[in-house]
Amino acid sequence: MNSPMTVLVTGGAGYVGSHCVAELLDRGAKVIVLDNLRQGHRAAVPAEAAFVEADLADTDALKRVFAEWRFDAVFHFAALSLVGESMRDPHLYLHGNTVNSLNLIRATVEAGVRKMVFSSTANLFGTPERLPIDEDTAIDPGSPYGESKFFIERALHWADRCHGLRSACLRYFNAAGAHPNGLLGEDHHPETHLIPLVLDAAAGKRSHIEIFGDDYPTPDGTCVRDYIHVCDLADAHLRVLDALETRSVRYNLGNGTGYSVRQVIEAVERVTGLKVPVKVGPRRAGDPAVLIASSERIRTELGWNPRFPDLDSIIGGAWAWRSRNPNGYRGPATAQAAE
Ligand SMILES: NC(=O)c1ccc[n+]([C@@H]2O[C@H](COP(=O)([O-])OP(=O)(O)OC[C@H]3O[C@@H](n4cnc5c(N)ncnc54)[C@H](O)[C@@H]3O)[C@@H](O)[C@H]2O)c1
């Protein structure tokens, strides 16, 4: 019998990382999570996973982790990821995200680990000239955050060329939804993602949701985005491991369907049965009208297909988790998690 694979997951206490940890554990892997808990939650890491509280800036801590376990692969989620914050403090992102990732890449190479899966972003493409956005779309990051992710993609390219570290750069569009097991969901502080913010407005935790501009060249005038279920992202992470046996890969990961801000609000009202108070404000600088992914390449090459493509079921899962955990990971759940 093959021994189980051992995977280091940086940022595994965060939103996407914790869902990937669950997927890895489901498939019998041994998982070690490294997270500084600045944004993540200890309660999002199941007891079956080992947990190391450490920062990627701490190279001694990294050395200890790589000395203690022998990893088959590294999943790298840990990063700062607020676009607006990166516009106010570009150094924090251009330096912090990049140097932390370089530390991790070096430790990975030195330990002789051959596979890394990296969380990249649709922000790599800024305001693209054509849609949908595929892997051949010109890279022109929309923020210092996106630029930091591009630096890291380039560092991984050279780590492959020079050291044979195979990597998968997965450019996520908007991660959304919650794990069907009811134990994991989205709990960011501050929250900047549309679906949890609209759910909060529906639940009366926020006075209203502000629409940033309704005069875009889209059917209802509001911005259109591609929402991908967080478990579909997790599935893609597992699938790319096979591809990494032979080559490095880059994939854009989205649903391939766009929904406008107004469509998201309507879907939240449909799913929750609650009214969402709305105010229309001015456009935000740098917001493209439409961002929709083409994920044809990963569909064709690896047979990946979103299992939860429908907006109402994505929102339904997020609503179920928020209803059971009104204080996120910080407070007691209101009811038993789903079986
Ligand atoms: N959520 C999305 O829609 C989305 C879209 C595109 C890309 N991404 C990328 O996916 C990854 C995960 O996103 P998320 O929404 O789960 O974010 P998150 O903030 O919920 O998770 C990131 C985790 O990394 C940890 N972390 C951050 N810096 C660290 C450091 N220096 N050392 C150790 N741990 C550190 C945080 O505590 C947190 O638990 C990020 O790299 C993000 O840029 C996310």
Short mmCIF file of C-alpha atoms and ligand atoms in Angstrom, two decimals:
data_model
loop_
_atom_site.label_atom_id
_atom_site.label_comp_id
_atom_site.label_asym_id
_atom_site.label_seq_id
_atom_site.Cartn_x
_atom_site.Cartn_y
_atom_site.Cartn_z
CA MET A 1 0.00 0.00 0.00
CA ASN A 2 1.25 3.51 -0.81
CA SER A 3 2.05 5.61 2.25
CA PRO A 4 -0.18 8.72 2.58
CA MET A 5 1.16 11.90 1.05
CA THR A 6 2.39 14.59 3.45
CA VAL A 7 1.53 18.18 2.56
CA LEU A 8 2.57 21.51 4.08
CA VAL A 9 -0.25 24.06 3.81
CA THR A 10 0.76 27.68 4.44
CA GLY A 11 -2.27 29.83 5.27
CA GLY A 12 -4.29 26.69 6.00
CA ALA A 13 -6.22 28.47 8.78
CA GLY A 14 -7.60 30.95 6.22
CA TYR A 15 -10.66 30.74 4.02
CA VAL A 16 -9.48 28.90 0.89
CA GLY A 17 -6.63 27.12 2.68
CA SER A 18 -8.90 25.54 5.31
CA HIS A 19 -11.18 24.12 2.60
CA CYS A 20 -8.14 22.60 0.87
CA VAL A 21 -6.98 21.11 4.18
CA ALA A 22 -10.39 19.44 4.51
CA GLU A 23 -10.12 18.07 0.97
CA LEU A 24 -6.60 16.74 1.62
CA LEU A 25 -7.69 15.04 4.86
CA ASP A 26 -10.72 13.53 3.09
CA ARG A 27 -8.34 11.98 0.59
CA GLY A 28 -6.15 10.48 3.30
CA ALA A 29 -3.24 12.93 3.23
CA LYS A 30 -1.21 13.90 6.28
CA VAL A 31 -1.44 17.68 6.64
CA ILE A 32 0.74 20.23 8.43
CA VAL A 33 -0.69 23.76 8.54
CA LEU A 34 1.60 26.76 8.99
CA ASP A 35 -0.21 30.03 9.69
CA ASN A 36 0.50 33.19 11.70
CA LEU A 37 -3.23 33.48 12.55
CA ARG A 38 -3.18 37.19 11.65
CA GLN A 39 -6.21 36.60 9.41
CA GLY A 40 -6.87 32.89 9.83
CA HIS A 41 -8.58 30.99 12.64
CA ARG A 42 -7.22 28.14 14.74
CA ALA A 43 -10.76 26.70 14.87
CA ALA A 44 -10.75 26.34 11.06
CA VAL A 45 -7.97 23.72 11.30
CA PRO A 46 -9.28 20.23 12.11
CA ALA A 47 -7.67 18.23 14.91
CA GLU A 48 -6.40 15.66 12.37
CA ALA A 49 -3.99 18.25 10.94
CA ALA A 50 -0.79 19.30 12.73
CA PHE A 51 -0.64 23.03 13.36
CA VAL A 52 2.41 25.32 13.54
CA GLU A 53 1.82 28.95 14.46
CA ALA A 54 4.56 30.79 12.58
CA ASP A 55 5.16 33.57 10.10
CA LEU A 56 6.77 32.95 6.71
CA ALA A 57 9.14 35.82 7.50
CA ASP A 58 10.65 33.62 10.23
CA THR A 59 13.21 31.57 8.29
CA ASP A 60 14.29 29.64 11.41
CA ALA A 61 10.72 28.47 11.95
CA LEU A 62 10.60 27.37 8.31
CA LYS A 63 13.85 25.42 8.77
CA ARG A 64 12.38 23.65 11.80
CA VAL A 65 9.20 22.71 9.94
CA PHE A 66 11.10 21.30 6.95
CA ALA A 67 13.46 19.44 9.31
CA GLU A 68 10.59 17.86 11.26
CA TRP A 69 8.51 16.58 8.32
CA ARG A 70 9.32 15.26 4.87
CA PHE A 71 6.79 16.83 2.49
CA ASP A 72 5.58 15.51 -0.84
CA ALA A 73 4.11 18.89 -1.75
CA VAL A 74 3.62 22.43 -0.46
CA PHE A 75 0.33 24.32 -0.88
CA HIS A 76 1.03 28.04 -0.54
CA PHE A 77 -1.98 30.18 0.41
CA ALA A 78 -0.45 32.50 3.02
CA ALA A 79 -0.48 36.10 1.82
CA LEU A 80 -1.90 39.52 2.36
CA SER A 81 -4.69 39.85 -0.15
CA LEU A 82 -6.53 43.18 0.15
CA VAL A 83 -6.34 45.07 -3.14
CA GLY A 84 -7.31 48.42 -1.56
CA GLU A 85 -4.74 48.07 1.23
CA SER A 86 -2.06 47.29 -1.37
CA MET A 87 -2.89 50.55 -3.21
CA ARG A 88 -2.41 52.48 0.05
CA ASP A 89 0.74 50.61 1.12
CA PRO A 90 2.37 49.02 -1.94
CA HIS A 91 5.59 48.22 -0.07
CA LEU A 92 3.76 45.99 2.38
CA TYR A 93 2.65 43.80 -0.52
CA LEU A 94 5.55 44.10 -2.97
CA HIS A 95 8.00 43.36 -0.16
CA GLY A 96 6.03 41.24 2.29
CA ASN A 97 4.24 38.83 -0.03
CA THR A 98 7.28 38.44 -2.23
CA VAL A 99 9.97 37.98 0.42
CA ASN A 100 7.80 35.59 2.44
CA SER A 101 7.21 33.48 -0.66
CA LEU A 102 10.91 33.56 -1.59
CA ASN A 103 11.69 32.27 1.92
CA LEU A 104 9.23 29.44 1.41
CA ILE A 105 10.48 28.61 -2.09
CA ARG A 106 14.07 28.47 -0.83
CA ALA A 107 13.18 26.22 2.11
CA THR A 108 11.15 23.99 -0.26
CA VAL A 109 14.03 23.66 -2.73
CA GLU A 110 16.60 23.06 0.05
CA ALA A 111 14.46 20.29 1.49
CA GLY A 112 14.27 18.62 -1.92
CA VAL A 113 10.46 18.92 -2.15
CA ARG A 114 9.42 18.78 -5.83
CA LYS A 115 5.89 20.23 -5.95
CA MET A 116 4.30 23.54 -4.99
CA VAL A 117 0.74 24.73 -5.61
CA PHE A 118 0.47 28.51 -5.42
CA SER A 119 -2.60 30.76 -4.93
CA SER A 120 -2.35 33.37 -7.63
CA THR A 121 -5.09 35.77 -8.67
CA ALA A 122 -7.24 37.19 -11.47
CA ASN A 123 -5.82 40.57 -10.43
CA LEU A 124 -2.80 39.58 -12.57
CA PHE A 125 -4.82 40.63 -15.61
CA GLY A 126 -5.88 44.12 -14.40
CA THR A 127 -8.43 45.41 -16.91
CA PRO A 128 -8.15 42.88 -19.75
CA GLU A 129 -8.68 43.82 -23.38
CA ARG A 130 -10.73 40.73 -24.19
CA LEU A 131 -13.04 38.28 -22.43
CA PRO A 132 -13.16 35.61 -21.18
CA ILE A 133 -9.73 35.78 -19.55
CA ASP A 134 -7.62 32.77 -20.50
CA GLU A 135 -4.00 31.92 -19.78
CA ASP A 136 -2.83 33.75 -22.94
CA THR A 137 -4.37 37.06 -21.83
CA ALA A 138 -1.69 39.73 -21.35
CA ILE A 139 -0.51 40.11 -17.75
CA ASP A 140 -0.81 43.68 -16.48
CA PRO A 141 -1.52 43.54 -12.72
CA GLY A 142 -4.28 45.79 -11.43
CA SER A 143 -2.59 46.54 -8.07
CA PRO A 144 0.59 46.02 -6.03
CA TYR A 145 -1.17 42.93 -4.64
CA GLY A 146 -1.50 41.45 -8.15
CA GLU A 147 2.06 42.50 -8.96
CA SER A 148 3.35 40.67 -5.87
CA LYS A 149 1.61 37.51 -7.09
CA PHE A 150 3.20 37.95 -10.53
CA PHE A 151 6.67 38.26 -8.95
CA ILE A 152 6.04 34.99 -7.14
CA GLU A 153 4.88 33.27 -10.33
CA ARG A 154 8.17 34.38 -11.92
CA ALA A 155 10.19 33.16 -8.93
CA LEU A 156 8.47 29.79 -9.29
CA HIS A 157 9.26 29.72 -13.01
CA TRP A 158 12.97 30.10 -12.18
CA ALA A 159 12.78 27.63 -9.29
CA ASP A 160 11.61 25.08 -11.86
CA ARG A 161 14.22 26.01 -14.46
CA CYS A 162 17.12 26.08 -11.98
CA HIS A 163 16.10 23.55 -9.32
CA GLY A 164 13.35 21.38 -10.80
CA LEU A 165 10.68 22.58 -8.34
CA ARG A 166 7.45 21.96 -10.26
CA SER A 167 4.67 24.44 -9.54
CA ALA A 168 1.03 25.09 -10.30
CA CYS A 169 0.04 28.77 -10.33
CA LEU A 170 -3.73 28.88 -9.90
CA ARG A 171 -5.25 32.26 -10.73
CA TYR A 172 -8.46 32.31 -8.72
CA PHE A 173 -11.34 34.57 -9.64
CA ASN A 174 -13.75 35.29 -6.72
CA ALA A 175 -13.75 32.45 -4.20
CA ALA A 176 -17.18 32.05 -2.61
CA GLY A 177 -19.41 29.64 -0.71
CA ALA A 178 -18.77 27.32 2.22
CA HIS A 179 -18.00 23.65 2.84
CA PRO A 180 -21.13 21.43 2.67
CA ASN A 181 -20.04 19.82 5.98
CA GLY A 182 -21.13 23.05 7.68
CA LEU A 183 -17.86 23.35 9.61
CA LEU A 184 -15.96 25.77 7.37
CA GLY A 185 -16.84 29.12 5.87
CA GLU A 186 -15.66 32.65 5.11
CA ASP A 187 -14.73 34.83 8.09
CA HIS A 188 -12.46 37.73 7.14
CA HIS A 189 -11.75 40.80 9.28
CA PRO A 190 -12.20 43.17 7.58
CA GLU A 191 -14.53 41.51 5.08
CA THR A 192 -14.22 42.94 1.58
CA HIS A 193 -15.91 40.23 -0.50
CA LEU A 194 -19.31 40.93 -1.98
CA ILE A 195 -21.30 37.81 -1.03
CA PRO A 196 -20.59 37.86 2.74
CA LEU A 197 -21.17 41.63 2.80
CA VAL A 198 -24.56 41.29 1.08
CA LEU A 199 -25.47 38.44 3.46
CA ASP A 200 -24.60 40.72 6.40
CA ALA A 201 -26.84 43.45 4.95
CA ALA A 202 -29.66 40.89 4.61
CA ALA A 203 -29.16 39.78 8.22
CA GLY A 204 -29.23 43.38 9.49
CA LYS A 205 -25.57 43.31 10.57
CA ARG A 206 -24.87 46.14 8.16
CA SER A 207 -27.26 48.99 7.46
CA HIS A 208 -27.02 48.46 3.67
CA ILE A 209 -24.82 47.33 0.82
CA GLU A 210 -23.26 50.01 -1.33
CA ILE A 211 -23.09 49.44 -5.09
CA PHE A 212 -19.99 51.15 -6.43
CA GLY A 213 -21.36 52.54 -9.68
CA ASP A 214 -24.38 51.50 -11.74
CA ASP A 215 -23.36 53.14 -15.01
CA TYR A 216 -20.98 50.47 -16.32
CA PRO A 217 -21.48 49.08 -19.85
CA THR A 218 -23.13 45.89 -18.50
CA PRO A 219 -26.79 44.75 -18.82
CA ASP A 220 -27.86 46.32 -15.49
CA GLY A 221 -25.03 48.86 -15.16
CA THR A 222 -23.29 47.13 -12.24
CA CYS A 223 -19.94 45.28 -12.35
CA VAL A 224 -19.91 41.63 -13.40
CA ARG A 225 -17.66 39.08 -11.68
CA ASP A 226 -17.00 35.33 -11.82
CA TYR A 227 -17.71 33.47 -8.54
CA ILE A 228 -16.10 30.08 -8.00
CA HIS A 229 -17.05 27.75 -5.17
CA VAL A 230 -14.24 27.33 -2.65
CA CYS A 231 -14.59 23.51 -2.77
CA ASP A 232 -14.13 23.60 -6.55
CA LEU A 233 -10.89 25.49 -5.94
CA ALA A 234 -9.86 22.81 -3.43
CA ASP A 235 -10.60 20.09 -5.99
CA ALA A 236 -8.38 21.85 -8.55
CA HIS A 237 -5.50 21.90 -6.04
CA LEU A 238 -5.63 18.13 -5.71
CA ARG A 239 -5.93 17.53 -9.45
CA VAL A 240 -2.85 19.57 -10.36
CA LEU A 241 -0.64 17.34 -8.19
CA ASP A 242 -0.74 14.64 -10.89
CA ALA A 243 0.19 17.13 -13.62
CA LEU A 244 3.19 18.24 -11.53
CA GLU A 245 4.69 14.76 -11.94
CA THR A 246 5.76 15.87 -15.41
CA ARG A 247 5.56 19.68 -15.72
CA SER A 248 4.73 23.03 -14.16
CA VAL A 249 1.29 24.46 -15.01
CA ARG A 250 -0.70 27.70 -14.86
CA TYR A 251 -4.48 27.74 -14.82
CA ASN A 252 -7.17 30.40 -14.58
CA LEU A 253 -9.88 29.19 -12.23
CA GLY A 254 -13.41 30.51 -12.48
CA ASN A 255 -16.91 29.38 -13.28
CA GLY A 256 -16.86 30.94 -16.72
CA THR A 257 -20.14 32.70 -15.90
CA GLY A 258 -20.44 36.28 -14.77
CA TYR A 259 -22.94 37.71 -12.31
CA SER A 260 -23.55 41.41 -11.75
CA VAL A 261 -23.62 43.02 -8.32
CA ARG A 262 -27.39 43.43 -8.68
CA GLN A 263 -27.78 39.76 -9.63
CA VAL A 264 -25.84 38.76 -6.49
CA ILE A 265 -28.13 40.97 -4.37
CA GLU A 266 -31.24 39.47 -5.99
CA ALA A 267 -29.89 35.95 -5.44
CA VAL A 268 -29.25 36.73 -1.74
CA GLU A 269 -32.85 37.98 -1.41
CA ARG A 270 -34.13 34.82 -3.12
CA VAL A 271 -32.02 32.45 -1.00
CA THR A 272 -32.56 34.14 2.38
CA GLY A 273 -36.08 35.45 1.86
CA LEU A 274 -34.81 38.75 3.34
CA LYS A 275 -34.69 42.24 1.87
CA VAL A 276 -31.25 43.76 1.23
CA PRO A 277 -31.08 47.55 1.71
CA VAL A 278 -29.05 49.03 -1.17
CA LYS A 279 -27.41 52.41 -1.80
CA VAL A 280 -25.77 53.34 -5.08
CA GLY A 281 -22.48 55.22 -4.75
CA PRO A 282 -19.81 56.37 -7.19
CA ARG A 283 -17.51 53.98 -9.07
CA ARG A 284 -14.31 52.84 -7.35
CA ALA A 285 -11.08 53.67 -9.15
CA GLY A 286 -9.66 50.69 -11.01
CA ASP A 287 -12.77 48.45 -10.99
CA PRO A 288 -13.09 46.79 -14.42
CA ALA A 289 -16.68 46.45 -15.72
CA VAL A 290 -16.48 42.70 -16.35
CA LEU A 291 -14.08 39.94 -15.21
CA ILE A 292 -14.90 36.43 -16.40
CA ALA A 293 -12.47 33.51 -16.53
CA SER A 294 -11.97 30.93 -19.18
CA SER A 295 -11.04 27.70 -17.39
CA GLU A 296 -11.03 25.67 -20.60
CA ARG A 297 -7.39 24.71 -20.16
CA ILE A 298 -7.79 22.98 -16.79
CA ARG A 299 -11.09 21.42 -17.93
CA THR A 300 -9.46 19.95 -21.03
CA GLU A 301 -6.12 18.97 -19.52
CA LEU A 302 -7.20 17.71 -16.09
CA GLY A 303 -10.94 17.05 -16.43
CA TRP A 304 -11.74 19.66 -13.76
CA ASN A 305 -15.33 20.86 -13.74
CA PRO A 306 -17.04 23.05 -11.16
CA ARG A 307 -19.29 20.86 -8.97
CA PHE A 308 -21.10 23.92 -7.56
CA PRO A 309 -21.42 26.33 -10.51
CA ASP A 310 -24.83 27.74 -9.63
CA LEU A 311 -24.93 31.13 -7.86
CA ASP A 312 -27.92 30.27 -5.65
CA SER A 313 -26.24 27.14 -4.30
CA ILE A 314 -22.96 29.04 -3.69
CA ILE A 315 -24.89 31.68 -1.76
CA GLY A 316 -27.04 29.03 -0.05
CA GLY A 317 -23.93 27.37 1.41
CA ALA A 318 -22.47 30.68 2.56
CA TRP A 319 -25.81 31.63 4.16
CA ALA A 320 -26.13 28.27 5.92
CA TRP A 321 -22.65 28.67 7.45
CA ARG A 322 -23.24 32.27 8.49
CA SER A 323 -26.61 31.41 9.99
CA ARG A 324 -25.08 28.62 12.07
CA ASN A 325 -22.02 30.69 12.99
CA PRO A 326 -23.24 34.28 13.36
CA ASN A 327 -19.92 35.24 14.98
CA GLY A 328 -17.83 33.25 12.53
CA TYR A 329 -15.14 31.17 14.19
CA ARG A 330 -15.10 33.46 17.21
CA GLY A 331 -18.33 32.38 18.82
CA PRO A 332 -20.35 29.23 19.49
CA ALA A 333 -22.31 27.76 16.62
CA THR A 334 -26.09 28.11 16.94
CA ALA A 335 -26.85 24.53 15.91
CA GLN A 336 -25.16 21.25 15.14
CA ALA A 337 -23.13 21.22 11.96
CA ALA A 338 -24.61 19.24 9.07
CA GLU A 339 -23.70 15.58 8.86
N1 LIG B 1 -10.47 34.62 -1.55
C1 LIG B 1 -10.39 34.94 -2.84
O1 LIG B 1 -11.40 35.24 -3.50
C2 LIG B 1 -9.04 34.93 -3.54
C3 LIG B 1 -8.99 35.30 -4.90
C4 LIG B 1 -7.76 35.26 -5.54
C5 LIG B 1 -6.63 34.86 -4.87
N2 LIG B 1 -6.69 34.53 -3.55
C6 LIG B 1 -5.46 34.13 -2.86
O2 LIG B 1 -5.73 32.90 -2.20
C7 LIG B 1 -5.02 32.84 -0.95
C8 LIG B 1 -6.00 32.54 0.16
O3 LIG B 1 -7.02 33.53 0.18
P1 LIG B 1 -8.05 33.59 1.40
O4 LIG B 1 -9.23 34.35 0.96
O5 LIG B 1 -8.20 32.24 1.94
O6 LIG B 1 -7.22 34.49 2.41
P2 LIG B 1 -7.16 34.40 4.01
O7 LIG B 1 -6.66 35.71 4.47
O8 LIG B 1 -8.46 33.90 4.54
O9 LIG B 1 -6.06 33.28 4.25
C9 LIG B 1 -4.68 33.57 4.25
C10 LIG B 1 -4.07 32.89 5.45
O10 LIG B 1 -2.66 33.10 5.44
C11 LIG B 1 -2.23 33.49 6.74
N3 LIG B 1 -1.03 34.31 6.54
C12 LIG B 1 -0.95 35.50 5.87
N4 LIG B 1 0.31 35.94 5.88
C13 LIG B 1 1.06 35.00 6.54
C14 LIG B 1 2.44 34.90 6.86
N5 LIG B 1 3.31 35.87 6.52
N6 LIG B 1 2.87 33.81 7.54
C15 LIG B 1 2.00 32.84 7.90
N7 LIG B 1 0.67 32.88 7.63
C16 LIG B 1 0.21 33.97 6.96
C17 LIG B 1 -3.41 34.23 7.34
O11 LIG B 1 -3.42 34.24 8.76
C18 LIG B 1 -4.59 33.45 6.78
O12 LIG B 1 -4.95 32.37 7.60
C19 LIG B 1 -4.30 34.17 -0.80
O13 LIG B 1 -2.97 33.99 -1.22
C20 LIG B 1 -5.04 35.08 -1.76
O14 LIG B 1 -4.20 36.10 -2.26
C21 LIG B 1 -7.88 34.55 -2.87
#
